[in-house]
Short mmCIF file of N, CA and C and ligand atoms in Angstrom, two decimals:
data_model
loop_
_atom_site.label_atom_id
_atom_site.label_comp_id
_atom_site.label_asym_id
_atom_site.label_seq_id
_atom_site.Cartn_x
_atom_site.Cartn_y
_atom_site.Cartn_z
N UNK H 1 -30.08 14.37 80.41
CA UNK H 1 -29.47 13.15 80.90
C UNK H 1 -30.61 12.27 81.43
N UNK H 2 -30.46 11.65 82.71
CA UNK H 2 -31.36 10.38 82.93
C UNK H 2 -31.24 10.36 84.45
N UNK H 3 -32.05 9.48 85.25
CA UNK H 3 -32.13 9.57 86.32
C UNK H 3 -31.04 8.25 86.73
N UNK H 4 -29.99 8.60 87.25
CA UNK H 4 -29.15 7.15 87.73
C UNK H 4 -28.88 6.51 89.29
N UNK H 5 -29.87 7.46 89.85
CA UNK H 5 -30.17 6.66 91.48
C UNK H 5 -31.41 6.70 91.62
N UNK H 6 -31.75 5.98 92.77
CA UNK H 6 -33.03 5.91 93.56
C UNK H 6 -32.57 6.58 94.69
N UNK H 7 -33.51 7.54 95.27
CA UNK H 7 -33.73 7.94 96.80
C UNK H 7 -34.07 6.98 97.47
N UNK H 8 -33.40 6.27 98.55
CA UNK H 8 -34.59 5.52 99.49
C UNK H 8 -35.08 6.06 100.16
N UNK H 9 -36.65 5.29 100.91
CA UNK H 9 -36.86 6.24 102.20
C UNK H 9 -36.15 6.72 103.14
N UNK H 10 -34.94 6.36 103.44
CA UNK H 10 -34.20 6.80 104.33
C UNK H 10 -33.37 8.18 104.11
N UNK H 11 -33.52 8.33 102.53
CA UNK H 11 -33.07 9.61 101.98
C UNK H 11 -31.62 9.09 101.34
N UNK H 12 -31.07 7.85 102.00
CA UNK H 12 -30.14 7.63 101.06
C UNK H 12 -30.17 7.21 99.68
N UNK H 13 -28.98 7.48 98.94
CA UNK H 13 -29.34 7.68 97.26
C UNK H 13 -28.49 6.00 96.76
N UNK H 14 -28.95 5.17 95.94
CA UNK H 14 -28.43 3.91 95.81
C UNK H 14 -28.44 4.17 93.92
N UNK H 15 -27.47 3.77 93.25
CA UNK H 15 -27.47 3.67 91.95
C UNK H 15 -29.09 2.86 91.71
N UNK H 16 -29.46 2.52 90.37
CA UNK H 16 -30.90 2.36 90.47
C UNK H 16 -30.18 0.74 89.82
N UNK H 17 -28.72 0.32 89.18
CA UNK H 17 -28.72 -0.92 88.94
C UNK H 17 -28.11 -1.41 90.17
N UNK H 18 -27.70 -0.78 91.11
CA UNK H 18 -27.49 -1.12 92.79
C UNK H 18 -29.00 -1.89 93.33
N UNK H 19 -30.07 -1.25 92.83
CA UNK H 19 -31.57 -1.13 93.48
C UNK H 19 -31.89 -2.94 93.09
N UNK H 20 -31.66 -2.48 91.67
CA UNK H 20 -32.39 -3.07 91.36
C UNK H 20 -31.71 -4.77 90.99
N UNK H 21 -29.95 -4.75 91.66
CA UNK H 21 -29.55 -6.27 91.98
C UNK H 21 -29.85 -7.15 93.35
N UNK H 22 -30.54 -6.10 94.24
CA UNK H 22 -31.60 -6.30 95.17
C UNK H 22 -30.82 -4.84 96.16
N UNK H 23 -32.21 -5.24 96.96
CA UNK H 23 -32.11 -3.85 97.65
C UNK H 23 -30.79 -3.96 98.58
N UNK H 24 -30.53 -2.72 98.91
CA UNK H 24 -29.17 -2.93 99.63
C UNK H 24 -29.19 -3.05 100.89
N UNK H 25 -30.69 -2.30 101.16
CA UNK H 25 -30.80 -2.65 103.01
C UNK H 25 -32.06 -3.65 103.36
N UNK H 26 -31.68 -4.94 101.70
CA UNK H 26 -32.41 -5.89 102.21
C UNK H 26 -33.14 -6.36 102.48
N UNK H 27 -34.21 -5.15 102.22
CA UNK H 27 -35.83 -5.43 102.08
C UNK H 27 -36.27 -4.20 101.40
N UNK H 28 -36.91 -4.63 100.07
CA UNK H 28 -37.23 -3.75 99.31
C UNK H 28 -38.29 -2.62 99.58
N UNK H 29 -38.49 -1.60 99.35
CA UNK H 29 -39.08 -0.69 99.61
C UNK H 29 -40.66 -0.98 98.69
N UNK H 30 -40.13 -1.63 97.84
CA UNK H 30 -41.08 -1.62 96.61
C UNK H 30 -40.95 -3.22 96.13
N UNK H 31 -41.88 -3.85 95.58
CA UNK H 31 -42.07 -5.29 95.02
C UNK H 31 -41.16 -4.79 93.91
N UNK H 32 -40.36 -6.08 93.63
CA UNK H 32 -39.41 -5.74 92.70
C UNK H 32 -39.65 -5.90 91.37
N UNK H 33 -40.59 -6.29 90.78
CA UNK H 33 -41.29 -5.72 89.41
C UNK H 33 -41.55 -5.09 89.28
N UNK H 34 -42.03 -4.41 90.48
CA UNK H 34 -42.76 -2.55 90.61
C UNK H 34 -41.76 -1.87 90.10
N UNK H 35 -40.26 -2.26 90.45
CA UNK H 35 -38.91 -1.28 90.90
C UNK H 35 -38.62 -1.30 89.31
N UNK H 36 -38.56 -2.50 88.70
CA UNK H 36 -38.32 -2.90 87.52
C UNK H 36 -39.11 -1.91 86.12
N UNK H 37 -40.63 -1.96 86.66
CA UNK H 37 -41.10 -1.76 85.70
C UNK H 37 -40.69 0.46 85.95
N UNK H 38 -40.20 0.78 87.31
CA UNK H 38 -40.35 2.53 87.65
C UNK H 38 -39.08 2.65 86.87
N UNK H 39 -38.17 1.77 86.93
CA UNK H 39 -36.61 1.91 86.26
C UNK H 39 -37.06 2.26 85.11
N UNK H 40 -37.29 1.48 84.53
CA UNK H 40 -38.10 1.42 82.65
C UNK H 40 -38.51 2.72 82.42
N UNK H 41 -39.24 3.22 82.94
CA UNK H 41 -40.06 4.48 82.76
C UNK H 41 -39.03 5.63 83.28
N UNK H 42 -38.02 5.38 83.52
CA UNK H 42 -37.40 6.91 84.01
C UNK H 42 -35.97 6.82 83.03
N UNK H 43 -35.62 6.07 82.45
CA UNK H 43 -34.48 5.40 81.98
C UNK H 43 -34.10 6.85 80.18
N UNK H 44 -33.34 7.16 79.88
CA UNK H 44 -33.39 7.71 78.85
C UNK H 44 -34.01 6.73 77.44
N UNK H 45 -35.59 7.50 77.34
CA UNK H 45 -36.11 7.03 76.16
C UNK H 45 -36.05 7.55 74.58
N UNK H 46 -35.08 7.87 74.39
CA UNK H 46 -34.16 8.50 73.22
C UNK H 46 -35.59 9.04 72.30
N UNK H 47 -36.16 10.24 73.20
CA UNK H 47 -37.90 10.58 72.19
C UNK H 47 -36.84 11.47 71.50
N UNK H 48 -37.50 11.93 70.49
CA UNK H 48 -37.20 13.00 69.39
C UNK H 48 -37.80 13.88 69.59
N UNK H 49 -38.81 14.15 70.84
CA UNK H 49 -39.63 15.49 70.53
C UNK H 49 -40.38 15.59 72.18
N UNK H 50 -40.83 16.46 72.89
CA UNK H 50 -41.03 16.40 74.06
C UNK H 50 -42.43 15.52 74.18
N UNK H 51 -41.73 15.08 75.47
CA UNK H 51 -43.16 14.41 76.16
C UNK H 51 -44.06 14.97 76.38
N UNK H 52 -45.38 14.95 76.99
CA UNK H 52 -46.74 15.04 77.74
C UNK H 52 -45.78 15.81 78.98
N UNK H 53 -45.13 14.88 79.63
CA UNK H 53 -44.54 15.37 81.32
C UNK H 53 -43.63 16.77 81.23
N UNK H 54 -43.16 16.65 79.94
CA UNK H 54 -42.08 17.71 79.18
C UNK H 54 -42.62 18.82 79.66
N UNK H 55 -43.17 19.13 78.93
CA UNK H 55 -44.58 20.18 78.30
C UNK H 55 -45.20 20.44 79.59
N UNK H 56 -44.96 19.72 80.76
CA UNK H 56 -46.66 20.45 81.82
C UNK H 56 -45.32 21.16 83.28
N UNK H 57 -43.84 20.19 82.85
CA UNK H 57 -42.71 20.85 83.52
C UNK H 57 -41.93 22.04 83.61
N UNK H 58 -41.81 22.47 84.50
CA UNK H 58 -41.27 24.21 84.49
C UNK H 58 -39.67 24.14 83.45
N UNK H 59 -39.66 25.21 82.97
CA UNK H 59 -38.66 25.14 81.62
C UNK H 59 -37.29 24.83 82.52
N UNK H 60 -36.96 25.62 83.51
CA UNK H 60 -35.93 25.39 84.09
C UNK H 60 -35.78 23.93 84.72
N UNK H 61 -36.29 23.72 85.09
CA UNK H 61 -36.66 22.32 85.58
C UNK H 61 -35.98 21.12 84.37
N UNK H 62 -36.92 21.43 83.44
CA UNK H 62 -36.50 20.35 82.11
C UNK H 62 -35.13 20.37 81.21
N UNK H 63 -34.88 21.89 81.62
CA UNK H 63 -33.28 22.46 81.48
C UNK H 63 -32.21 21.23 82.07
N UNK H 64 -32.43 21.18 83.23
CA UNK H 64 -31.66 21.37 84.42
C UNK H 64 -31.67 19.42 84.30
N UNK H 65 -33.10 19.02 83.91
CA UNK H 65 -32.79 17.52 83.63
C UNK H 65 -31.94 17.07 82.30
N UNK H 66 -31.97 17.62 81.41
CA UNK H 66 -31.48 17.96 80.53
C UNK H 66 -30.29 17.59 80.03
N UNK H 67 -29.24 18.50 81.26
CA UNK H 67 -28.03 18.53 81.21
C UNK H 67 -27.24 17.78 82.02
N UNK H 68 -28.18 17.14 83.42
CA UNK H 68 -27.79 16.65 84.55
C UNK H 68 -28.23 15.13 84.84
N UNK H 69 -27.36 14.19 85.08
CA UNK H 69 -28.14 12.86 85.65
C UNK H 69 -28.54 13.04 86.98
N UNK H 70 -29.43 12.84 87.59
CA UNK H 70 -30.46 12.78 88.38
C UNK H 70 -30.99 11.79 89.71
N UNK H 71 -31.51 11.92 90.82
CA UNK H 71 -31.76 11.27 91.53
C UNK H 71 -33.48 11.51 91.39
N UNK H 72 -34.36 9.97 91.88
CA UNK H 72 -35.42 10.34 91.46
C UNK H 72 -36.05 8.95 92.87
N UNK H 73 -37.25 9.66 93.57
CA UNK H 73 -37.81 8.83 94.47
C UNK H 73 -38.68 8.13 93.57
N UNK H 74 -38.63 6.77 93.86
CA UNK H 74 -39.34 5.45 92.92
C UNK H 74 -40.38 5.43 93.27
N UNK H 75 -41.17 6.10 94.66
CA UNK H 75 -42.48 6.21 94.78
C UNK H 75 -43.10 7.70 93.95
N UNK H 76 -42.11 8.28 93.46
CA UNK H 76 -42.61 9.16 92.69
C UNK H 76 -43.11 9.08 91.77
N UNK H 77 -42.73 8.08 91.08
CA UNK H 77 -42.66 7.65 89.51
C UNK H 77 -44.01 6.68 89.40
N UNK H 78 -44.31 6.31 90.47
CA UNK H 78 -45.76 5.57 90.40
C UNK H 78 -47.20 5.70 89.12
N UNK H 79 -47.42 7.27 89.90
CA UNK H 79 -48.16 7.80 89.07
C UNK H 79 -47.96 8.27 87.27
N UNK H 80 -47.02 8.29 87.20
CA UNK H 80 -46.18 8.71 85.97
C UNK H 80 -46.31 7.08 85.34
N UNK H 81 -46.47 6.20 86.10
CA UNK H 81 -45.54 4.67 85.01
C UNK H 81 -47.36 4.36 84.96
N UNK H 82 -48.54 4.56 85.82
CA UNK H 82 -49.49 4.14 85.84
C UNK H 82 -49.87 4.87 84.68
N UNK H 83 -49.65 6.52 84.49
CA UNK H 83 -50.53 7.07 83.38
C UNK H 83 -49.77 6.67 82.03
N UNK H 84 -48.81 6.39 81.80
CA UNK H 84 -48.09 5.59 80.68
C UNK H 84 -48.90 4.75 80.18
N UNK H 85 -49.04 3.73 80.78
CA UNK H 85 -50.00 2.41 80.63
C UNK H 85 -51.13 2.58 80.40
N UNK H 86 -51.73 3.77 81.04
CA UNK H 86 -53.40 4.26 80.77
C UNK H 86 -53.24 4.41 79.16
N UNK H 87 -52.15 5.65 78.99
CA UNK H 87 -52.24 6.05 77.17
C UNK H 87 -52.32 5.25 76.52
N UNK H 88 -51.13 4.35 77.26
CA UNK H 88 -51.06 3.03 75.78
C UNK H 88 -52.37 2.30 75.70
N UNK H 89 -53.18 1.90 76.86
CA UNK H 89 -54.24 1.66 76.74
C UNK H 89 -55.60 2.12 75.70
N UNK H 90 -55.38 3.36 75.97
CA UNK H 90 -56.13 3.97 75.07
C UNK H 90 -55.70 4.29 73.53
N UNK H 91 -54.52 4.23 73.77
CA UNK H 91 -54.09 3.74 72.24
C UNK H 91 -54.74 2.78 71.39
N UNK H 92 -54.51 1.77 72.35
CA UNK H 92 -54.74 0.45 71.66
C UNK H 92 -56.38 0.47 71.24
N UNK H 93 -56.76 1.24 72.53
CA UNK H 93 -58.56 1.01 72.31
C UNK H 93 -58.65 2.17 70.93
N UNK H 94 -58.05 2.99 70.84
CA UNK H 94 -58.30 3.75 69.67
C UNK H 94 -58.56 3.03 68.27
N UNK H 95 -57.04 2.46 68.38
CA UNK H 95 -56.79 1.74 66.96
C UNK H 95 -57.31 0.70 66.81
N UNK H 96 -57.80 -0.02 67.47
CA UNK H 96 -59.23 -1.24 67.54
C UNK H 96 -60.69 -0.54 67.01
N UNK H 97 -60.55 0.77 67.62
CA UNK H 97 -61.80 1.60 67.01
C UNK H 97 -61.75 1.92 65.20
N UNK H 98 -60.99 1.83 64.84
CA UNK H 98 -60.61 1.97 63.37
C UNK H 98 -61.49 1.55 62.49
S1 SF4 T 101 -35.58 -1.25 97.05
FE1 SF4 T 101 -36.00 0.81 97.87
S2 SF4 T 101 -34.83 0.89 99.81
FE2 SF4 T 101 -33.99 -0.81 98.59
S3 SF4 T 101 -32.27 0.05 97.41
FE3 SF4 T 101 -34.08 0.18 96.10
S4 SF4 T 101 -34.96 2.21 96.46
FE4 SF4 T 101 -33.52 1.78 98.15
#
């Protein structure tokens, strides 16, 4: 399944299109392109074959996402949406290398 809330810091859980029609307690936790672009990256990306994150995640774990929609802290996803952008980066520098 997919992740369909945000944790806030407060620990309360807000749908993530709740989050992201502005924050609910009114001052965002996160710049809201930030929020925009962590949504994107956690959202079901209909892959055909496991990810990088797949693969380094405990089996039960990836089980358990699997079958279940999900709550997910948006400062979590930071690092995850930054190394995205790195690959594609290096993608691109690859295929320029051609
Ligand atoms: S911006 Fe942060 S605090 Fe506000 S609803 Fe979204 S996750 Fe919660």
């Amino acid at each position: 399944m997919t992740a369909k809330n945000f944790i806030c810091p407060n620990g309360e859980q807000v749908t993530i299109e709740q989050c992201l029609a502005g924050c609910v307690y009114g001052h965002a936790c996160i710049a809201r392109p930030t929020l925009y672009s962590l949504a994107a990256g956690c959202r079901d990306r209909k892959l055909d074959r496991f990810s990088v994150t797949e693969l380094i995640r405990g089996a039960r774990e990836s089980y358990l996402m699997k079958i279940n929609d999900y709550a997910i802290d948006p400062m979590s996803l930071v690092f995850s949406t930054f190394g995205t952008a790195v690959h594609k980066a290096q993608e691109l520098a690859a295929l320029k290398a051609q």
